[in-house]
PDB file of C-alpha atoms in Angstrom:
ATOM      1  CA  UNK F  14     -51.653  15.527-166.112  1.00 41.00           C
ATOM      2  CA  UNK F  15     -54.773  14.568-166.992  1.00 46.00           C
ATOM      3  CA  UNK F  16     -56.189  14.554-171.144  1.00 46.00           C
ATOM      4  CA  UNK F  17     -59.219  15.634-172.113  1.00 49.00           C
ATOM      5  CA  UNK F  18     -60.695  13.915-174.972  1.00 62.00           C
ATOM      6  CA  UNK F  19     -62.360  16.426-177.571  1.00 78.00           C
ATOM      7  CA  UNK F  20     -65.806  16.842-177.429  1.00 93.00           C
ATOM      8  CA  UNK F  21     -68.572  15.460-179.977  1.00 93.00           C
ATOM      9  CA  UNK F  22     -68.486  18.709-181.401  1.00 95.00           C
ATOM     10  CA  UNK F  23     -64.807  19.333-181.599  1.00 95.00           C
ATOM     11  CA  UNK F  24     -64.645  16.190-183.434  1.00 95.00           C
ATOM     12  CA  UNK F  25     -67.661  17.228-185.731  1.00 95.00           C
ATOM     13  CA  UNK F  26     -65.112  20.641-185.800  1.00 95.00           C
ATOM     14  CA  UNK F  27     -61.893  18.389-187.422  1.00 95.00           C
ATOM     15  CA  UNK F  28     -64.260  16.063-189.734  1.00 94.00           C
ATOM     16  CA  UNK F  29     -65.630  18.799-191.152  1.00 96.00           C
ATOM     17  CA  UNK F  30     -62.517  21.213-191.238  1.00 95.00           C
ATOM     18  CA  UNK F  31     -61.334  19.981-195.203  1.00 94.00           C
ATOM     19  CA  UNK F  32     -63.038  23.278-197.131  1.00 96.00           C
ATOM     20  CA  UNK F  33     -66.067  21.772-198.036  1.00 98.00           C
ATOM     21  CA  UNK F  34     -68.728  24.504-199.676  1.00 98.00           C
ATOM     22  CA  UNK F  35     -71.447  22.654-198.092  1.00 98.00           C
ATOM     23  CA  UNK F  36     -72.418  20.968-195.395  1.00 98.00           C
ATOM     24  CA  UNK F  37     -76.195  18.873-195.627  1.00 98.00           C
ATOM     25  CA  UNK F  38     -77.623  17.601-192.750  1.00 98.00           C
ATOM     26  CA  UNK F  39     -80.044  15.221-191.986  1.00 97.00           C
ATOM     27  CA  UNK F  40     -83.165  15.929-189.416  1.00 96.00           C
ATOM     28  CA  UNK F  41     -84.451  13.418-187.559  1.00 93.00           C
ATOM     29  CA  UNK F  42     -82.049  11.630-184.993  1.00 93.00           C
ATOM     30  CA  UNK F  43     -79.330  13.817-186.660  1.00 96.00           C
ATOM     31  CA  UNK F  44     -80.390  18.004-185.658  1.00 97.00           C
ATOM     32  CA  UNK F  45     -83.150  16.763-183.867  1.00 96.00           C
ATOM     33  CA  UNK F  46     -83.199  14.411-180.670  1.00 94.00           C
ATOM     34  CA  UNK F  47     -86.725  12.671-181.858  1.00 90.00           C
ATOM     35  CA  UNK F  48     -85.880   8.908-183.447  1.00 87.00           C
ATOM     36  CA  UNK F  49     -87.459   7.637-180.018  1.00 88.00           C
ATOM     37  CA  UNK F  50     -90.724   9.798-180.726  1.00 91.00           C
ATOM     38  CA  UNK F  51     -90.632   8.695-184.017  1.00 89.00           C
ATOM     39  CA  UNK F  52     -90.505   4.719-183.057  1.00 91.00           C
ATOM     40  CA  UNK F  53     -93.194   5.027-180.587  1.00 93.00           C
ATOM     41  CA  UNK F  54     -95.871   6.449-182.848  1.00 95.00           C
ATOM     42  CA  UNK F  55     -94.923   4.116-185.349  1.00 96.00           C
ATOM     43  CA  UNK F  56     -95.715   1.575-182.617  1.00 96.00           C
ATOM     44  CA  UNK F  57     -99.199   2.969-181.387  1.00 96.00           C
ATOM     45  CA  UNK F  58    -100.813   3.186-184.923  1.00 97.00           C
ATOM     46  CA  UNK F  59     -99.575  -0.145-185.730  1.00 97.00           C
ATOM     47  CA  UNK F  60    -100.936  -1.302-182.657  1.00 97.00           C
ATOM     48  CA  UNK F  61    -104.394   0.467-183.192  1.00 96.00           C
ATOM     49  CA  UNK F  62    -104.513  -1.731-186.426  1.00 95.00           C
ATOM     50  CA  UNK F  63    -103.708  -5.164-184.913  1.00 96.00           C
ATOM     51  CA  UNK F  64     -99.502  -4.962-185.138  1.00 96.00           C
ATOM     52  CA  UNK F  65     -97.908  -5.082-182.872  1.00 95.00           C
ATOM     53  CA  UNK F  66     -93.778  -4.303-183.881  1.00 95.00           C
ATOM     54  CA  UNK F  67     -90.878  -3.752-182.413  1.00 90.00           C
ATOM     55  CA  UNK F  68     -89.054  -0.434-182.342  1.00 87.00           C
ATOM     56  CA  UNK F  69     -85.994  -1.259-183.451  1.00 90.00           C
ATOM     57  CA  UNK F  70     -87.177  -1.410-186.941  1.00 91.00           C
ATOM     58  CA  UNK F  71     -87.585   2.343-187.205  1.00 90.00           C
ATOM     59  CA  UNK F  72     -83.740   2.672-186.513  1.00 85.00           C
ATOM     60  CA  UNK F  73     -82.909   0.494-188.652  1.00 88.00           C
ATOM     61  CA  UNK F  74     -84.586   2.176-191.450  1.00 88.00           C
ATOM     62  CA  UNK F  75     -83.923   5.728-190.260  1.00 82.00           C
ATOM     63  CA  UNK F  76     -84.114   7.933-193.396  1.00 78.00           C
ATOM     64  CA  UNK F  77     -86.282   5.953-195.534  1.00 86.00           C
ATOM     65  CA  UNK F  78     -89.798   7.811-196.161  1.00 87.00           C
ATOM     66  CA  UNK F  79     -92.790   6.317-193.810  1.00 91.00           C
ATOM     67  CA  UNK F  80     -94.398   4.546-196.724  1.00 93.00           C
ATOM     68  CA  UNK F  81     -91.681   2.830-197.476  1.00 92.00           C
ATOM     69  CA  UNK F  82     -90.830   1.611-193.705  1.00 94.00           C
ATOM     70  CA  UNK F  83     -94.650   0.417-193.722  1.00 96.00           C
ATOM     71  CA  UNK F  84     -94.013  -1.214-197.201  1.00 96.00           C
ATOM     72  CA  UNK F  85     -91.079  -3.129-195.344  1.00 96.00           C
ATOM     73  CA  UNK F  86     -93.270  -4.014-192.033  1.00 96.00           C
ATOM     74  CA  UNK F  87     -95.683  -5.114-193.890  1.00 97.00           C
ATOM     75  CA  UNK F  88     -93.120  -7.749-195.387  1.00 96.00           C
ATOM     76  CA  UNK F  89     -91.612  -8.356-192.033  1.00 95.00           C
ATOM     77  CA  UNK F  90     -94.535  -8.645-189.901  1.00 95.00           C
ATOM     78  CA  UNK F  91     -97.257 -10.121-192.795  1.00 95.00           C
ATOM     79  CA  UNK F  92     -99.643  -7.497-192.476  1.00 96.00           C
ATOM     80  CA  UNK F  93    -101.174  -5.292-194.858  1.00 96.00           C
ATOM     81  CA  UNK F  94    -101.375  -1.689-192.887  1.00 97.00           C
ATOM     82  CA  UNK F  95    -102.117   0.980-196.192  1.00 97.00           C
ATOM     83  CA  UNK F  96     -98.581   2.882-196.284  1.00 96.00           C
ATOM     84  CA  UNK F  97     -99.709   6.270-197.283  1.00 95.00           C
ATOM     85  CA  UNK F  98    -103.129   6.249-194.650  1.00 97.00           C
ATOM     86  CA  UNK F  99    -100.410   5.015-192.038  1.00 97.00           C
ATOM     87  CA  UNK F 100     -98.209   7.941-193.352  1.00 94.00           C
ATOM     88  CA  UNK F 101    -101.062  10.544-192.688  1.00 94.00           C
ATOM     89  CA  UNK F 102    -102.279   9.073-189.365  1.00 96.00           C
ATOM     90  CA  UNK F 103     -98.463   8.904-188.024  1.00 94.00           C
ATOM     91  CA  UNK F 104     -97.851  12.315-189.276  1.00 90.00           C
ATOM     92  CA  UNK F 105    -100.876  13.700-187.067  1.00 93.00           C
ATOM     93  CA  UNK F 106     -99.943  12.092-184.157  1.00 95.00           C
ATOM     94  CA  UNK F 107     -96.552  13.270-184.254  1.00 92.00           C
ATOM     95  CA  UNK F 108     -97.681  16.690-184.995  1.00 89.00           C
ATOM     96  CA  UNK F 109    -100.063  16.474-181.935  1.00 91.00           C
ATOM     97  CA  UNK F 110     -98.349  14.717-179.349  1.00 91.00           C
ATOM     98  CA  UNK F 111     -94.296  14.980-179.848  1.00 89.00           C
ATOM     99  CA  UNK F 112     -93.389  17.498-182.313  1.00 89.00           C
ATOM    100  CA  UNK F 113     -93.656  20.756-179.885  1.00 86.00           C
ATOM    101  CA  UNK F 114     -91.298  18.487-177.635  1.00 85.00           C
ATOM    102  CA  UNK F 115     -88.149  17.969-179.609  1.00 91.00           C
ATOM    103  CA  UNK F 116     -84.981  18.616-178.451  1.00 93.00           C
ATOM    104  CA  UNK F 117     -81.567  19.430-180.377  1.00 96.00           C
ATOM    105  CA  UNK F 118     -78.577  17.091-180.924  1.00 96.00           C
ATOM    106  CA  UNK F 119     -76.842  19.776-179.200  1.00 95.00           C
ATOM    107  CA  UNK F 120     -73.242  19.074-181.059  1.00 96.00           C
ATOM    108  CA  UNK F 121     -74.631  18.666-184.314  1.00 97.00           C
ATOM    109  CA  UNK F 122     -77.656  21.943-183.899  1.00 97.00           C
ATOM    110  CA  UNK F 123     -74.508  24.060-182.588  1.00 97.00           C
ATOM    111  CA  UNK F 124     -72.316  22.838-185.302  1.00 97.00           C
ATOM    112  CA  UNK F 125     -74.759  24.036-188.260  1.00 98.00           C
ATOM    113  CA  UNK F 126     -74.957  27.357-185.882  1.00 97.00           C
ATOM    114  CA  UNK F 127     -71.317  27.806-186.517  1.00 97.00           C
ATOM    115  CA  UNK F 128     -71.221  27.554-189.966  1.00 97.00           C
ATOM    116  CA  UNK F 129     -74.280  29.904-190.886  1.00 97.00           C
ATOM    117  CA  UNK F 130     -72.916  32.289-193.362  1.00 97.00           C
ATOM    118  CA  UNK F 131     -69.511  30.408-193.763  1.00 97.00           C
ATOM    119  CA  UNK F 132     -70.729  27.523-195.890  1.00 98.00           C
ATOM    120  CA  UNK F 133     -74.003  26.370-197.913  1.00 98.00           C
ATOM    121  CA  UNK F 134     -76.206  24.651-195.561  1.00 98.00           C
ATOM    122  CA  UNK F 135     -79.093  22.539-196.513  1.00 98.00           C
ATOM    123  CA  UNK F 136     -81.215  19.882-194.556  1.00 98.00           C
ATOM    124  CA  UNK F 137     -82.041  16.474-196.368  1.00 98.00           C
ATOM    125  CA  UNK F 138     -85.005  14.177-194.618  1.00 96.00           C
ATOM    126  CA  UNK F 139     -86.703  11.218-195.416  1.00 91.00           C
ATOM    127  CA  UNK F 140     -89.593  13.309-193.157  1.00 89.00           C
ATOM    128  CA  UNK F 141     -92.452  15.260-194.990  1.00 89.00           C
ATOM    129  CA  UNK F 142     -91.451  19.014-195.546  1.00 93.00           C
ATOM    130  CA  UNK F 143     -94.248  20.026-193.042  1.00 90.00           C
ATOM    131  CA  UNK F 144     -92.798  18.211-190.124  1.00 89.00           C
ATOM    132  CA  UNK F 145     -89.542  19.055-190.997  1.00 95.00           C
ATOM    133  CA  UNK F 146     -90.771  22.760-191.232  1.00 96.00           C
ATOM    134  CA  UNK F 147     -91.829  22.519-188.270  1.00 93.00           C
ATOM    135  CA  UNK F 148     -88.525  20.548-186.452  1.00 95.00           C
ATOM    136  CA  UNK F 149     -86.676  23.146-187.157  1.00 97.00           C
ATOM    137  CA  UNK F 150     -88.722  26.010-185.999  1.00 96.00           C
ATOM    138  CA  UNK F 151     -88.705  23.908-182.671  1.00 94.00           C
ATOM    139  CA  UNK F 152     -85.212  24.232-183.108  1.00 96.00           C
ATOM    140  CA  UNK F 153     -84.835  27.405-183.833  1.00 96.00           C
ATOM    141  CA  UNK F 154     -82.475  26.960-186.510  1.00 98.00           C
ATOM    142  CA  UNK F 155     -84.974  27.274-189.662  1.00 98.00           C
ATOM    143  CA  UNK F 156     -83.909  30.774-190.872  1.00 98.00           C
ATOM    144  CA  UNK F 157     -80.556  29.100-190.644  1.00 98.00           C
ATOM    145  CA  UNK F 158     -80.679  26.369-193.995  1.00 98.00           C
ATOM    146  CA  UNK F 159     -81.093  27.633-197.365  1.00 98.00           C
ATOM    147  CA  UNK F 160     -83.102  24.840-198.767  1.00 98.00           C
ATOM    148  CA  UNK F 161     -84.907  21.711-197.565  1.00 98.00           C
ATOM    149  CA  UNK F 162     -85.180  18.335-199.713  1.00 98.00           C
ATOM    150  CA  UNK F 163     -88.180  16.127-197.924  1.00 96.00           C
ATOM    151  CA  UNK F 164     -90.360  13.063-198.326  1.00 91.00           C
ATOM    152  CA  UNK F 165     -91.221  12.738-202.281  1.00 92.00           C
ATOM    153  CA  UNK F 166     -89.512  15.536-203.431  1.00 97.00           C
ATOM    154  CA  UNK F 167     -86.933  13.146-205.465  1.00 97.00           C
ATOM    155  CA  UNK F 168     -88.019  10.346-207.505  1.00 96.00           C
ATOM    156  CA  UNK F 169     -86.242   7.989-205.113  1.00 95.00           C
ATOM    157  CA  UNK F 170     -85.515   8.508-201.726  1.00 94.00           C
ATOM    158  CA  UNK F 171     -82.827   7.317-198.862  1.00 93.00           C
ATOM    159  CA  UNK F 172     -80.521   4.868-199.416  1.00 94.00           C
ATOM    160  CA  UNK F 173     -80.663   6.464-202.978  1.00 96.00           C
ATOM    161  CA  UNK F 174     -78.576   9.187-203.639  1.00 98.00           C
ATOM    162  CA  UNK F 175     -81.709  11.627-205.458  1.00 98.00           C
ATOM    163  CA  UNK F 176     -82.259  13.498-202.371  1.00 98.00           C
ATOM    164  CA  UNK F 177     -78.572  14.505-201.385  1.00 98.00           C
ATOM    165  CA  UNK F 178     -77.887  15.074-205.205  1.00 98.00           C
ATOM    166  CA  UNK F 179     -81.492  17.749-205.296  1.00 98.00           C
ATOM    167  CA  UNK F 180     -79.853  19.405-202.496  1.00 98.00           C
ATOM    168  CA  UNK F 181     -76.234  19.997-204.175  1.00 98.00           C
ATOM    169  CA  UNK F 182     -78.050  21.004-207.371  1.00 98.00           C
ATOM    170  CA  UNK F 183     -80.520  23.616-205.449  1.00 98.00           C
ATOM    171  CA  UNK F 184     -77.251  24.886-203.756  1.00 98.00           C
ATOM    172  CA  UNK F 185     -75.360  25.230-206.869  1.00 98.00           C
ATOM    173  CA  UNK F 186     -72.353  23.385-205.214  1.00 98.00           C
ATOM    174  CA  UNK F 187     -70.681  19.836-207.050  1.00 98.00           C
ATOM    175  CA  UNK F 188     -71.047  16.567-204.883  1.00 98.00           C
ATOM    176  CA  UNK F 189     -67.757  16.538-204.089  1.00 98.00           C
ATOM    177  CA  UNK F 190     -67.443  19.659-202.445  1.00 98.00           C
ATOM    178  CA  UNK F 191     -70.571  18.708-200.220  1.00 98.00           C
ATOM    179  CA  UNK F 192     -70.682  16.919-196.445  1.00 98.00           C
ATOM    180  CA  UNK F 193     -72.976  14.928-195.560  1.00 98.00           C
ATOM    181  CA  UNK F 194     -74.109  14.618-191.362  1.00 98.00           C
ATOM    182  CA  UNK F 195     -76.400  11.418-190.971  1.00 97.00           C
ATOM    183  CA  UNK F 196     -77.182   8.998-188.057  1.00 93.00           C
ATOM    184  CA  UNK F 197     -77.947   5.748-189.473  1.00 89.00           C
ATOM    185  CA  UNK F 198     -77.120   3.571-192.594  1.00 92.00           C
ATOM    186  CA  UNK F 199     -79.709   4.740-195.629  1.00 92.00           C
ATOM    187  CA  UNK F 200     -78.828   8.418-194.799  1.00 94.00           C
ATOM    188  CA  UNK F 201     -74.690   6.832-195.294  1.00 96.00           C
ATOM    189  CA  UNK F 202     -75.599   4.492-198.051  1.00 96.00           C
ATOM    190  CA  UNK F 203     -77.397   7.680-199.962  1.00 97.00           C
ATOM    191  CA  UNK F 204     -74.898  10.264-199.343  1.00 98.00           C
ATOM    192  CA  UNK F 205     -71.874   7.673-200.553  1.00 98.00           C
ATOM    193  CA  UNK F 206     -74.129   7.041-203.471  1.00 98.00           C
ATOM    194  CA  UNK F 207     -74.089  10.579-204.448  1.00 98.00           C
ATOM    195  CA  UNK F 208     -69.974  10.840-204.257  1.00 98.00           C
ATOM    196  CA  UNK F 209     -70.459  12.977-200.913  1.00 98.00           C
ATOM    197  CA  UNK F 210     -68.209  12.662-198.265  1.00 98.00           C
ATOM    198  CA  UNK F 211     -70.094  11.755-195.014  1.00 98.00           C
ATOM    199  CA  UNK F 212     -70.238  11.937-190.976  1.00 97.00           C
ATOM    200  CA  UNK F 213     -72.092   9.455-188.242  1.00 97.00           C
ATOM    201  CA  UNK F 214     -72.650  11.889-186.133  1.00 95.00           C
ATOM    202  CA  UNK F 215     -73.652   8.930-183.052  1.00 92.00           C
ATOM    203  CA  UNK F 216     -70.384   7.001-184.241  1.00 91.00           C
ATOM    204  CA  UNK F 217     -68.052  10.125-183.141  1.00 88.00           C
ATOM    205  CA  UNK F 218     -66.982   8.485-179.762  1.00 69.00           C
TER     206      UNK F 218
END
């Protein structure tokens, strides 16, 4: 007889199945299929100013707010791009080009579906609170999360723990009692930071 091995969300089901009162999710890569979108338009406006990077940078530094990844191009690459003009003009061109185009990370979108109404829900991004506004509309999931914590909301962001801690506090639930869904390591090294339990949601197989 043949075993079926559970599904991504089944195992989101039984990580998440230890009476936690919240659950705080990450957006970009995490609810929403996007990180690709996000690398290339990193790519084009660096490219439109002489730089020409890899992509694989932006993954690497998925969570941390855009002026920061410029900050840390710059270093990499020796350029001097302006972080928060790069910020704006990356924005746009998301906005414009990709946003209306997002799709879910079905397992993880159907997950937070599931839970509406059973536990505290909040969404924690290293994105500005426009385009995260605006993911989740996409998604159709933004009636769905109580509160949002976004780009320069918290006095530090990703890999610090300020952001997930905002959201616990706005929610009214302890640290402890929180779990946190990410897909790479500042969103792991932040949530850890802030005594939260946590889940990779692209590590599940």
């Amino acid at each position: 007889m043949e075993i079926t091995s559970p599904s991504k969300y089944e195992k989101l089901l039984q990580r998440s199945d230890k009476g936690y009162k919240a659950f705080l999710y990450d957006c970009d890569g995490t609810l929403a299929d996007n990180m690709k979108a996000h690398a290339l338009t990193y790519i084009k406006v660096a490219a439109d100013q002489g730089v020409t990077i890899d992509g694989e940078i932006i993954d690497e530094l998925a969570g941390w707010p855009v002026p920061a990844v410029v900050k840390e191009i710059n270093k990499r690459y020796g350029s001097n791009m302006d972080p928060e003009e790069f910020a704006e003009v990356r924005q746009q061109l998301y906005h414009d080009e990709y946003i209306a185009k997002i799709t879910p990370v079905e397992h993880v979108v159907d997950h937070l579906k599931a839970h509406f109404g059973k536990v505290r829900i909040a969404v924690v991004s290293g994105g500005s609170r426009e385009a995260v506004e605006k993911t989740l509309n996409v998604l159709g999931i933004a009636d769905l999360v109580e509160t949002l914590v976004c780009a320069g909301e918290t006095p530090h962001g990703k890999p610090y723990p300020d952001p997930f801690l905002a959201a616990a506090i706005k929610l009214g639930i302890e640290p402890k009692d929180c779990l946190v869904f990410e897909d790479g390591d500042p969103g792991v090294q932040s949530a850890i930071a802030a005594g939260m339990d946590w889940v990779r949601i692209d590590q599940l197989d």
